XYZ file of N, CA and C in Angstrom:
432
model
N 7.301 -36.994 3.468
C 7.001 -35.879 4.352
C 8.248 -35.497 5.121
N 8.451 -34.209 5.238
C 9.614 -33.724 5.964
C 9.357 -33.645 7.450
N 10.321 -33.130 8.174
C 10.185 -33.019 9.619
C 9.073 -32.063 10.009
N 8.637 -31.236 9.100
C 7.564 -30.303 9.407
C 6.223 -31.011 9.530
N 6.126 -32.226 9.064
C 4.873 -32.960 9.153
C 3.881 -32.589 8.072
N 4.231 -31.656 7.205
C 3.312 -31.220 6.162
C 3.937 -31.334 4.780
N 5.012 -32.124 4.666
C 5.527 -32.440 3.346
C 6.651 -31.582 2.829
N 7.231 -30.711 3.641
C 8.322 -29.875 3.167
C 9.332 -29.662 4.287
N 10.597 -29.836 3.955
C 11.657 -29.631 4.946
C 11.889 -28.140 5.129
N 11.859 -27.660 6.362
C 12.193 -26.269 6.592
C 13.694 -26.080 6.652
N 14.131 -24.840 6.484
C 15.510 -24.515 6.802
C 15.599 -24.383 8.313
N 16.749 -23.971 8.823
C 16.872 -23.820 10.265
C 15.947 -22.714 10.777
N 15.026 -23.073 11.614
C 14.078 -22.128 12.197
C 13.473 -22.745 13.438
N 13.128 -21.915 14.392
C 12.518 -22.420 15.625
C 11.042 -22.766 15.440
N 10.479 -22.465 14.287
C 9.061 -22.759 14.050
C 8.766 -24.252 14.133
N 9.766 -25.076 13.811
C 9.549 -26.516 13.770
C 10.274 -27.251 14.886
N 11.373 -26.702 15.369
C 12.125 -27.391 16.417
C 11.594 -27.051 17.804
N 11.370 -25.797 18.075
C 10.959 -25.354 19.405
C 9.448 -25.255 19.544
N 8.797 -24.728 18.541
C 7.376 -24.394 18.658
C 6.420 -25.388 18.008
N 6.887 -26.196 17.102
C 6.070 -27.222 16.436
C 4.830 -26.647 15.748
N 5.022 -25.538 15.040
C 3.902 -24.929 14.318
C 3.429 -25.773 13.147
N 4.212 -26.794 12.783
C 3.819 -27.620 11.644
C 2.433 -28.225 11.824
N 2.027 -28.435 13.061
C 0.682 -28.964 13.311
C -0.364 -27.978 12.811
N -0.222 -26.721 13.179
C -1.179 -25.691 12.745
C -1.083 -25.436 11.242
N 0.139 -25.382 10.718
C 0.294 -25.173 9.281
C -0.392 -26.302 8.519
N -0.209 -27.537 8.990
C -0.838 -28.682 8.343
C -2.350 -28.619 8.412
N -2.874 -28.253 9.584
C -4.330 -28.206 9.767
C -4.983 -27.121 8.924
N -4.364 -25.949 8.876
C -5.030 -24.801 8.268
C -4.530 -24.417 6.881
N -3.340 -24.841 6.514
C -2.771 -24.365 5.251
C -2.512 -25.448 4.210
N -2.456 -26.711 4.617
C -2.135 -27.777 3.661
C -3.126 -27.822 2.497
N -4.369 -27.459 2.744
C -5.374 -27.464 1.677
C -5.060 -26.450 0.582
N -4.147 -25.521 0.852
C -3.814 -24.471 -0.116
C -2.476 -24.696 -0.809
N -1.900 -25.886 -0.651
C -0.551 -26.134 -1.174
C -0.424 -25.905 -2.676
N -1.450 -26.174 -3.432
C -1.374 -26.027 -4.894
C -2.116 -24.784 -5.389
N -2.501 -23.917 -4.482
C -3.272 -22.725 -4.851
C -2.387 -21.480 -4.889
N -2.781 -20.501 -5.672
C -2.011 -19.255 -5.754
C -2.386 -18.275 -4.631
N -2.135 -18.670 -3.389
C -2.454 -17.809 -2.251
C -1.415 -16.699 -2.124
N -1.747 -15.711 -1.315
C -0.818 -14.618 -1.028
C -0.622 -14.566 0.474
N 0.650 -14.518 0.896
C 0.959 -14.539 2.323
C 1.962 -13.461 2.679
N 1.968 -13.132 3.956
C 2.982 -12.252 4.537
C 3.498 -12.928 5.790
N 4.807 -13.054 5.892
C 5.410 -13.519 7.138
C 6.228 -12.369 7.708
N 5.945 -12.026 8.943
C 6.672 -10.972 9.633
C 7.796 -11.635 10.427
N 9.027 -11.248 10.132
C 10.201 -11.797 10.795
C 10.926 -12.793 9.911
N 12.113 -12.409 9.426
C 12.921 -13.284 8.572
C 13.986 -14.037 9.355
N 14.134 -13.733 10.626
C 15.137 -14.421 11.439
C 16.424 -13.649 11.620
N 16.479 -12.417 11.161
C 17.670 -11.604 11.398
C 17.866 -11.459 12.908
N 19.069 -11.702 13.350
C 19.365 -11.596 14.772
C 19.073 -12.857 15.571
N 18.531 -13.883 14.935
C 18.244 -15.128 15.632
C 19.453 -16.061 15.531
N 19.616 -16.931 16.516
C 20.748 -17.855 16.542
C 20.805 -18.757 15.318
N 19.638 -19.159 14.800
C 19.606 -20.093 13.672
C 19.820 -19.396 12.339
N 19.792 -18.096 12.302
C 20.084 -17.359 11.080
C 18.844 -16.959 10.299
N 19.088 -16.219 9.256
C 18.026 -15.621 8.458
C 17.510 -16.591 7.387
N 16.208 -16.515 7.127
C 15.625 -17.170 5.961
C 15.231 -18.621 6.093
N 15.298 -19.196 7.272
C 14.949 -20.610 7.422
C 13.544 -20.934 6.962
N 12.609 -20.080 7.297
C 11.235 -20.376 6.900
C 10.982 -20.059 5.423
N 11.826 -19.234 4.810
C 11.679 -18.938 3.373
C 11.761 -20.240 2.577
N 12.724 -21.075 2.908
C 12.874 -22.362 2.215
C 11.640 -23.231 2.429
N 11.117 -23.220 3.642
C 9.915 -24.002 3.919
C 8.755 -23.517 3.077
N 8.463 -22.212 3.108
C 7.302 -21.688 2.374
C 7.446 -21.915 0.879
N 8.656 -21.822 0.352
C 8.860 -22.069 -1.086
C 8.476 -23.497 -1.473
N 8.765 -24.453 -0.604
C 8.422 -25.846 -0.893
C 6.964 -26.156 -0.563
N 6.484 -25.612 0.530
C 5.139 -25.927 1.010
C 4.058 -25.248 0.175
N 4.303 -24.012 -0.230
C 3.335 -23.246 -1.027
C 4.012 -22.712 -2.288
N 4.361 -23.604 -3.205
C 5.122 -23.171 -4.387
C 4.368 -22.201 -5.291
N 3.048 -22.216 -5.272
C 2.257 -21.332 -6.128
C 1.961 -19.984 -5.478
N 2.342 -19.823 -4.219
C 1.983 -18.625 -3.462
C 2.816 -17.413 -3.853
N 2.206 -16.251 -3.716
C 2.938 -14.994 -3.733
C 3.318 -14.737 -2.288
N 4.623 -14.720 -2.028
C 5.113 -14.640 -0.664
C 5.772 -13.284 -0.419
N 5.371 -12.661 0.680
C 5.977 -11.415 1.137
C 6.529 -11.639 2.535
N 7.610 -10.950 2.831
C 8.247 -11.039 4.139
C 8.482 -9.628 4.656
N 8.383 -9.475 5.963
C 8.663 -8.194 6.611
C 9.775 -8.417 7.624
N 10.720 -7.500 7.664
C 11.866 -7.626 8.569
C 12.269 -6.246 9.071
N 12.617 -6.197 10.325
C 13.037 -4.958 10.975
C 14.391 -4.474 10.450
N 15.303 -5.383 10.251
C 16.702 -5.067 9.979
C 16.985 -5.041 8.477
N 16.930 -3.858 7.885
C 17.127 -3.748 6.435
C 18.545 -4.116 6.008
N 19.551 -3.795 6.814
C 20.916 -4.154 6.429
C 21.107 -5.661 6.441
N 20.463 -6.369 7.361
C 20.518 -7.830 7.389
C 19.887 -8.407 6.124
N 18.773 -7.821 5.688
C 18.105 -8.299 4.473
C 19.026 -8.142 3.272
N 19.604 -6.961 3.120
C 20.477 -6.713 1.975
C 21.709 -7.609 2.010
N 22.331 -7.742 3.187
C 23.511 -8.599 3.318
C 23.157 -10.055 3.040
N 22.009 -10.497 3.512
C 21.582 -11.886 3.301
C 21.313 -12.165 1.833
N 20.787 -11.190 1.123
C 20.590 -11.342 -0.326
C 21.940 -11.410 -1.034
N 22.856 -10.540 -0.657
C 24.179 -10.523 -1.286
C 24.947 -11.822 -1.034
N 24.801 -12.398 0.151
C 25.515 -13.633 0.513
C 24.790 -14.876 0.021
N 23.609 -14.717 -0.597
C 22.870 -15.857 -1.124
C 22.106 -16.640 -0.072
N 21.917 -16.054 1.112
C 21.166 -16.732 2.170
C 19.669 -16.696 1.903
N 19.229 -15.660 1.216
C 17.847 -15.544 0.746
C 17.915 -15.065 -0.700
N 16.917 -15.421 -1.502
C 16.950 -15.028 -2.917
C 16.948 -13.511 -3.109
N 17.705 -13.034 -4.057
C 17.762 -11.598 -4.348
C 16.386 -11.040 -4.709
N 15.554 -11.868 -5.354
C 14.235 -11.408 -5.806
C 13.150 -11.554 -4.730
N 13.538 -11.962 -3.515
C 12.570 -12.147 -2.434
C 11.823 -10.846 -2.165
N 10.487 -10.945 -2.046
C 9.654 -9.781 -1.746
C 9.759 -9.461 -0.262
N 10.476 -8.381 0.078
C 10.681 -8.012 1.472
C 10.347 -6.545 1.669
N 9.544 -6.281 2.703
C 9.321 -4.922 3.178
C 10.050 -4.817 4.514
N 10.541 -3.631 4.826
C 11.345 -3.480 6.034
C 10.784 -2.380 6.928
N 11.154 -2.471 8.196
C 10.783 -1.454 9.161
C 10.338 -2.056 10.478
N 10.154 -1.187 11.437
C 9.777 -1.571 12.787
C 8.292 -1.914 12.853
N 7.998 -3.143 13.179
C 6.621 -3.624 13.286
C 5.800 -2.789 14.263
N 6.441 -2.174 15.242
C 5.736 -1.384 16.241
C 5.333 0.007 15.778
N 5.702 0.375 14.577
C 5.429 1.707 14.037
C 4.234 1.641 13.079
N 3.182 2.362 13.422
C 1.955 2.339 12.612
C 2.203 2.790 11.176
N 3.061 3.776 10.976
C 3.353 4.237 9.618
C 4.075 3.167 8.810
N 4.921 2.399 9.459
C 5.607 1.296 8.782
C 4.599 0.248 8.345
N 3.673 -0.111 9.220
C 2.656 -1.112 8.857
C 1.813 -0.624 7.684
N 1.472 0.643 7.672
C 0.715 1.205 6.540
C 1.543 1.144 5.262
N 2.838 1.421 5.375
C 3.720 1.335 4.210
C 3.804 -0.106 3.710
N 3.861 -1.067 4.635
C 3.883 -2.479 4.225
C 2.671 -2.808 3.370
N 1.497 -2.356 3.797
C 0.271 -2.633 3.041
C 0.343 -1.970 1.664
N 0.797 -0.726 1.627
C 0.906 -0.029 0.341
C 1.886 -0.747 -0.591
N 3.017 -1.199 -0.057
C 4.038 -1.835 -0.892
C 3.624 -3.228 -1.361
N 2.902 -3.952 -0.525
C 2.517 -5.324 -0.871
C 1.188 -5.401 -1.597
N 0.364 -4.387 -1.446
C -0.968 -4.404 -2.029
C -2.007 -5.068 -1.135
N -1.572 -5.567 0.035
C -2.525 -6.207 0.957
C -3.192 -7.415 0.317
N -4.455 -7.645 0.665
C -5.256 -8.764 0.146
C -4.570 -10.115 0.376
N -4.170 -10.352 1.621
C -3.488 -11.597 1.970
C -4.481 -12.697 2.288
N -4.098 -13.915 1.974
C -4.862 -15.082 2.410
C -4.527 -15.412 3.858
N -3.275 -15.174 4.241
C -2.893 -15.342 5.639
C -1.617 -14.570 5.938
N -1.433 -14.291 7.229
C -0.256 -13.603 7.733
C 0.288 -14.403 8.902
N 1.597 -14.619 8.910
C 2.275 -15.263 10.031
C 3.084 -14.171 10.722
N 2.761 -13.893 11.975
C 3.489 -12.873 12.725
C 4.507 -13.548 13.636
N 5.752 -13.561 13.188
C 6.862 -14.080 13.980
C 7.912 -12.982 14.083
N 7.423 -11.763 14.311
C 8.300 -10.600 14.347
C 8.875 -10.320 15.718
N 8.499 -9.213 16.278
C 9.116 -8.729 17.517
C 8.761 -9.552 18.752
N 7.638 -10.238 18.719
C 7.132 -11.033 19.856
C 6.698 -10.154 21.028
N 6.559 -8.873 20.796
C 6.069 -7.966 21.843
C 4.551 -7.896 21.744
N 3.877 -8.042 22.864
C 2.413 -8.061 22.857
C 1.813 -6.802 22.258
N 2.365 -5.626 22.578
C 1.825 -4.393 22.014
C 1.989 -4.352 20.502
N 3.104 -4.878 19.993
C 3.316 -4.939 18.537
C 2.370 -5.947 17.892
N 2.190 -7.089 18.536
C 1.307 -8.128 17.997
C -0.119 -7.600 17.869
N -0.607 -6.963 18.916
C -1.976 -6.436 18.896
C -2.127 -5.341 17.839
N -1.206 -4.388 17.812
C -1.301 -3.294 16.843
C -1.213 -3.822 15.411
N -0.328 -4.789 15.200
C -0.185 -5.392 13.872
C -1.469 -6.108 13.471
N -2.024 -6.868 14.392
C -3.288 -7.560 14.111
C -4.380 -6.558 13.734
N -4.531 -5.517 14.525
C -5.595 -4.535 14.276
C -5.410 -3.824 12.935
N -4.165 -3.521 12.583
C -3.912 -2.822 11.317
C -3.973 -3.745 10.093
N -3.540 -4.992 10.258
C -3.458 -5.875 9.092
C -4.696 -6.739 8.886
N -5.485 -6.960 9.922
C -6.680 -7.797 9.793
C -7.588 -7.340 8.646
N -7.811 -6.046 8.464
C -8.660 -5.614 7.336
C -8.087 -5.967 5.965
N -6.829 -6.364 5.916
C -6.183 -6.693 4.646
C -6.066 -8.192 4.417
N -6.795 -8.964 5.223
C -6.911 -10.403 5.026
C -8.172 -10.630 4.190
N -8.057 -11.461 3.164
C -9.211 -11.761 2.328
C -10.292 -12.459 3.143
N -11.563 -12.312 2.782
C -12.614 -13.069 3.461
C -12.293 -14.563 3.410
N -12.438 -15.218 4.534
C -12.132 -16.629 4.632
C -10.686 -16.937 4.966
N -9.847 -15.881 4.995
C -8.407 -16.051 5.288
C -8.141 -16.191 6.747
């Protein structure tokens, strides 16, 4: 078992060092480790001190069968990170401002929705969190 407590070492990310989300991930997601779930994580870490893509490495190890989508505000950071090999070139990423309703609708159209779960680690603004929840909740599968 890695430092995450759920069997997979994360890359550099505050999810495990500062916030200890591994407890929740273990409680609610470990049962899906070998299943073909579909997830969306909002926030790739662009602009964070620890750098981009830390949780990408974690999700790849923790949910190897999952279809993984990521959303990020900073499109130039995504492209540069792919070019520098910090995140895989084939990574499924949608871009845009989480606070924009049209962007959230575009995310659903581009990803196809029907997520088993969504991790919102984006802007951390309460108004964005609420609006994102209200818009994306209908695109969570029953039981997700």
